[in-house]
Amino acid sequence: VPLGAVGSCWVPLGAVGSCWVSLGVIGTHWVPLGAVGSCWVPLGAVGSCWVPLGAVGSCWVPLGAVGSCWVPLGAVGSCWVPLGAVGSCWVPLGAVGSCWVPLGAVGSCWVPLGAVGSCWVPLGAVGSCWVPLGAVGSCWVPLGAVGSCWVTLGAIGCCWVTLGPIGSCWVPLGAVGSCWVPLGAMGSLWVLLGSTG
């Protein structure tokens, strides 16, 4: 059945069958029904989807300026979504999953959730944070002219904060913790919180 400008379908019914539907500007659809089936739909400027349903299935959808998603559902699945100027997310769900989101001028986050997960967020002029959550996690935040903080939570954690002309503080919280603060022209303070403080 050819449908001219609308579409056309071709179905050979040898073993099981297959269908291919072309919708012109809208998209095309092709479905082979050998083992389970598969579908491929390109939507031009909007997006396209391709789904092979061999073991479980997979889908790939590019949305042009908005974003795109690609989901292979072999073991569990994965999704990749780029959002242009806004951000993009990529999530492979093999063991648990992971997500990566760049937000251009705002920031970006990358989270692999293998064991637990990790996140990395650069905020341009404002700051950035990177958190790997392997054992517990760690965070690193540079605030440009204001300051920066780095916190790793391996055993407990530690934090280092530099405030430019004002001062800086570094706190490792391994056993208990310690803090070191230089105040430039004013003075400096270093406090180790071993047994008492």
Short mmCIF file of C-alpha atoms in Angstrom, two decimals:
data_model
loop_
_atom_site.label_atom_id
_atom_site.label_comp_id
_atom_site.label_asym_id
_atom_site.label_seq_id
_atom_site.Cartn_x
_atom_site.Cartn_y
_atom_site.Cartn_z
CA VAL A 1 0.00 0.00 0.00
CA PRO A 2 1.71 3.23 -1.19
CA LEU A 3 0.02 6.35 0.22
CA GLY A 4 1.71 8.99 -2.01
CA ALA A 5 2.43 12.18 -0.05
CA VAL A 6 1.20 10.62 3.18
CA GLY A 7 3.25 7.44 3.30
CA SER A 8 3.68 3.90 2.10
CA CYS A 9 3.83 0.48 3.66
CA TRP A 10 5.52 -2.67 2.41
CA VAL A 11 4.84 -5.95 4.17
CA PRO A 12 6.53 -9.26 3.17
CA LEU A 13 4.99 -12.05 5.17
CA GLY A 14 7.67 -14.72 4.58
CA ALA A 15 8.73 -15.77 8.07
CA VAL A 16 6.86 -13.19 10.14
CA GLY A 17 6.84 -9.94 8.19
CA SER A 18 8.09 -6.37 8.06
CA CYS A 19 6.56 -2.96 7.51
CA TRP A 20 8.12 0.29 6.23
CA VAL A 21 6.08 3.52 6.36
CA SER A 22 7.41 6.78 4.83
CA LEU A 23 5.53 9.92 5.86
CA GLY A 24 7.43 12.42 3.66
CA VAL A 25 8.36 15.48 5.75
CA ILE A 26 7.10 13.91 8.96
CA GLY A 27 9.11 10.69 9.09
CA THR A 28 9.46 7.05 8.13
CA HIS A 29 8.77 3.89 9.99
CA TRP A 30 10.38 0.52 9.37
CA VAL A 31 9.38 -2.54 11.39
CA PRO A 32 10.98 -5.97 10.81
CA LEU A 33 9.21 -8.56 12.90
CA GLY A 34 11.80 -11.34 12.66
CA ALA A 35 12.75 -12.04 16.29
CA VAL A 36 10.74 -9.35 18.06
CA GLY A 37 10.79 -6.21 15.94
CA SER A 38 12.38 -2.81 15.41
CA CYS A 39 11.20 0.69 14.63
CA TRP A 40 13.08 3.66 13.11
CA VAL A 41 11.33 7.06 13.00
CA PRO A 42 13.20 10.23 11.85
CA LEU A 43 11.15 13.39 12.52
CA GLY A 44 13.32 15.97 10.70
CA ALA A 45 13.74 19.12 12.83
CA VAL A 46 11.80 17.62 15.72
CA GLY A 47 13.61 14.35 16.30
CA SER A 48 13.86 10.71 15.39
CA CYS A 49 13.47 7.44 17.18
CA TRP A 50 15.05 4.09 16.39
CA VAL A 51 13.91 1.10 18.40
CA PRO A 52 15.33 -2.41 17.79
CA LEU A 53 13.53 -4.86 20.00
CA GLY A 54 16.00 -7.75 19.77
CA ALA A 55 16.82 -8.56 23.38
CA VAL A 56 15.06 -5.65 25.07
CA GLY A 57 15.31 -2.65 22.74
CA SER A 58 16.91 0.74 22.17
CA CYS A 59 15.68 4.19 21.22
CA TRP A 60 17.57 7.16 19.75
CA VAL A 61 15.83 10.56 19.59
CA PRO A 62 17.66 13.73 18.41
CA LEU A 63 15.58 16.88 19.02
CA GLY A 64 17.68 19.44 17.09
CA ALA A 65 18.09 22.65 19.10
CA VAL A 66 16.19 21.26 22.06
CA GLY A 67 17.98 18.00 22.77
CA SER A 68 18.26 14.36 21.90
CA CYS A 69 17.91 11.10 23.74
CA TRP A 70 19.44 7.73 22.97
CA VAL A 71 18.29 4.78 25.03
CA PRO A 72 19.76 1.28 24.50
CA LEU A 73 17.95 -1.14 26.74
CA GLY A 74 20.43 -4.03 26.56
CA ALA A 75 21.16 -4.62 30.24
CA VAL A 76 19.15 -1.76 31.73
CA GLY A 77 19.42 1.23 29.39
CA SER A 78 21.05 4.58 28.79
CA CYS A 79 19.89 8.03 27.77
CA TRP A 80 21.84 10.94 26.25
CA VAL A 81 20.12 14.35 26.05
CA PRO A 82 21.97 17.47 24.76
CA LEU A 83 19.98 20.65 25.40
CA GLY A 84 22.12 23.13 23.39
CA ALA A 85 22.62 26.35 25.38
CA VAL A 86 20.70 25.00 28.35
CA GLY A 87 22.49 21.75 29.05
CA SER A 88 22.75 18.10 28.21
CA CYS A 89 22.36 14.88 30.10
CA TRP A 90 23.87 11.50 29.37
CA VAL A 91 22.66 8.59 31.46
CA PRO A 92 24.00 5.04 30.94
CA LEU A 93 22.13 2.69 33.23
CA GLY A 94 24.50 -0.29 33.04
CA ALA A 95 25.18 -0.91 36.72
CA VAL A 96 23.27 2.02 38.18
CA GLY A 97 23.67 4.98 35.81
CA SER A 98 25.42 8.27 35.18
CA CYS A 99 24.38 11.75 34.15
CA TRP A 100 26.40 14.60 32.60
CA VAL A 101 24.79 18.05 32.33
CA PRO A 102 26.71 21.08 30.95
CA LEU A 103 24.78 24.34 31.48
CA GLY A 104 26.99 26.69 29.41
CA ALA A 105 27.55 29.93 31.36
CA VAL A 106 25.71 28.60 34.39
CA GLY A 107 27.51 25.35 35.11
CA SER A 108 27.69 21.67 34.37
CA CYS A 109 27.20 18.48 36.29
CA TRP A 110 28.53 15.01 35.60
CA VAL A 111 27.24 12.19 37.76
CA PRO A 112 28.38 8.57 37.26
CA LEU A 113 26.44 6.30 39.56
CA GLY A 114 28.65 3.21 39.29
CA ALA A 115 29.34 2.51 42.96
CA VAL A 116 27.51 5.51 44.41
CA GLY A 117 28.12 8.46 42.06
CA SER A 118 29.99 11.69 41.50
CA CYS A 119 29.07 15.20 40.44
CA TRP A 120 31.21 17.97 38.92
CA VAL A 121 29.72 21.46 38.58
CA PRO A 122 31.77 24.40 37.18
CA LEU A 123 29.91 27.70 37.62
CA GLY A 124 32.20 29.98 35.54
CA ALA A 125 32.83 33.22 37.47
CA VAL A 126 30.81 32.05 40.46
CA GLY A 127 32.40 28.73 41.35
CA SER A 128 32.46 25.02 40.67
CA CYS A 129 31.87 21.86 42.62
CA TRP A 130 33.13 18.35 41.99
CA VAL A 131 31.72 15.55 44.12
CA PRO A 132 32.80 11.90 43.65
CA LEU A 133 30.72 9.68 45.88
CA GLY A 134 32.89 6.56 45.69
CA ALA A 135 33.32 5.85 49.40
CA VAL A 136 31.49 8.91 50.71
CA GLY A 137 32.32 11.82 48.38
CA SER A 138 34.27 15.02 47.89
CA CYS A 139 33.43 18.54 46.80
CA TRP A 140 35.66 21.25 45.33
CA VAL A 141 34.28 24.78 44.94
CA PRO A 142 36.43 27.65 43.55
CA LEU A 143 34.65 31.00 43.90
CA GLY A 144 37.01 33.15 41.76
CA ALA A 145 37.66 36.45 43.58
CA VAL A 146 35.58 35.41 46.58
CA GLY A 147 37.09 32.09 47.58
CA SER A 148 37.12 28.37 46.96
CA CYS A 149 36.33 25.26 48.93
CA TRP A 150 37.44 21.68 48.43
CA VAL A 151 35.82 18.96 50.51
CA THR A 152 36.72 15.29 50.21
CA LEU A 153 34.67 12.94 52.33
CA GLY A 154 36.87 9.83 52.11
CA ALA A 155 37.05 8.98 55.82
CA ILE A 156 35.24 12.09 57.06
CA GLY A 157 36.35 14.96 54.82
CA CYS A 158 38.31 18.18 54.54
CA CYS A 159 37.60 21.71 53.39
CA TRP A 160 39.95 24.39 52.02
CA VAL A 161 38.59 27.95 51.63
CA THR A 162 40.63 30.83 50.20
CA LEU A 163 39.06 34.30 50.36
CA GLY A 164 41.56 36.17 48.13
CA PRO A 165 42.78 39.34 49.97
CA ILE A 166 40.93 38.36 53.17
CA GLY A 167 42.29 34.92 54.00
CA SER A 168 42.01 31.20 53.47
CA CYS A 169 41.00 28.20 55.50
CA TRP A 170 41.88 24.54 55.11
CA VAL A 171 40.07 21.94 57.21
CA PRO A 172 40.91 18.22 56.92
CA LEU A 173 38.46 16.15 58.89
CA GLY A 174 40.40 12.87 58.85
CA ALA A 175 40.56 12.04 62.57
CA VAL A 176 38.84 15.17 63.88
CA GLY A 177 40.02 18.11 61.79
CA SER A 178 42.24 21.19 61.54
CA CYS A 179 41.81 24.76 60.30
CA TRP A 180 44.40 27.27 59.05
CA VAL A 181 43.34 30.90 58.41
CA PRO A 182 45.81 33.57 57.13
CA LEU A 183 44.25 37.06 57.36
CA GLY A 184 46.84 39.01 55.31
CA ALA A 185 47.72 42.30 57.08
CA MET A 186 45.55 41.41 60.07
CA GLY A 187 46.96 38.05 61.14
CA SER A 188 46.63 34.31 60.80
CA LEU A 189 45.16 31.48 62.82
CA TRP A 190 45.85 27.76 62.71
CA VAL A 191 43.71 25.42 64.80
CA LEU A 192 44.26 21.66 65.01
CA LEU A 193 41.35 19.75 66.52
CA GLY A 194 43.22 16.55 67.40
CA SER A 195 42.17 15.41 70.88
CA THR A 196 40.75 18.60 72.41
CA GLY A 197 40.92 21.39 69.83
#
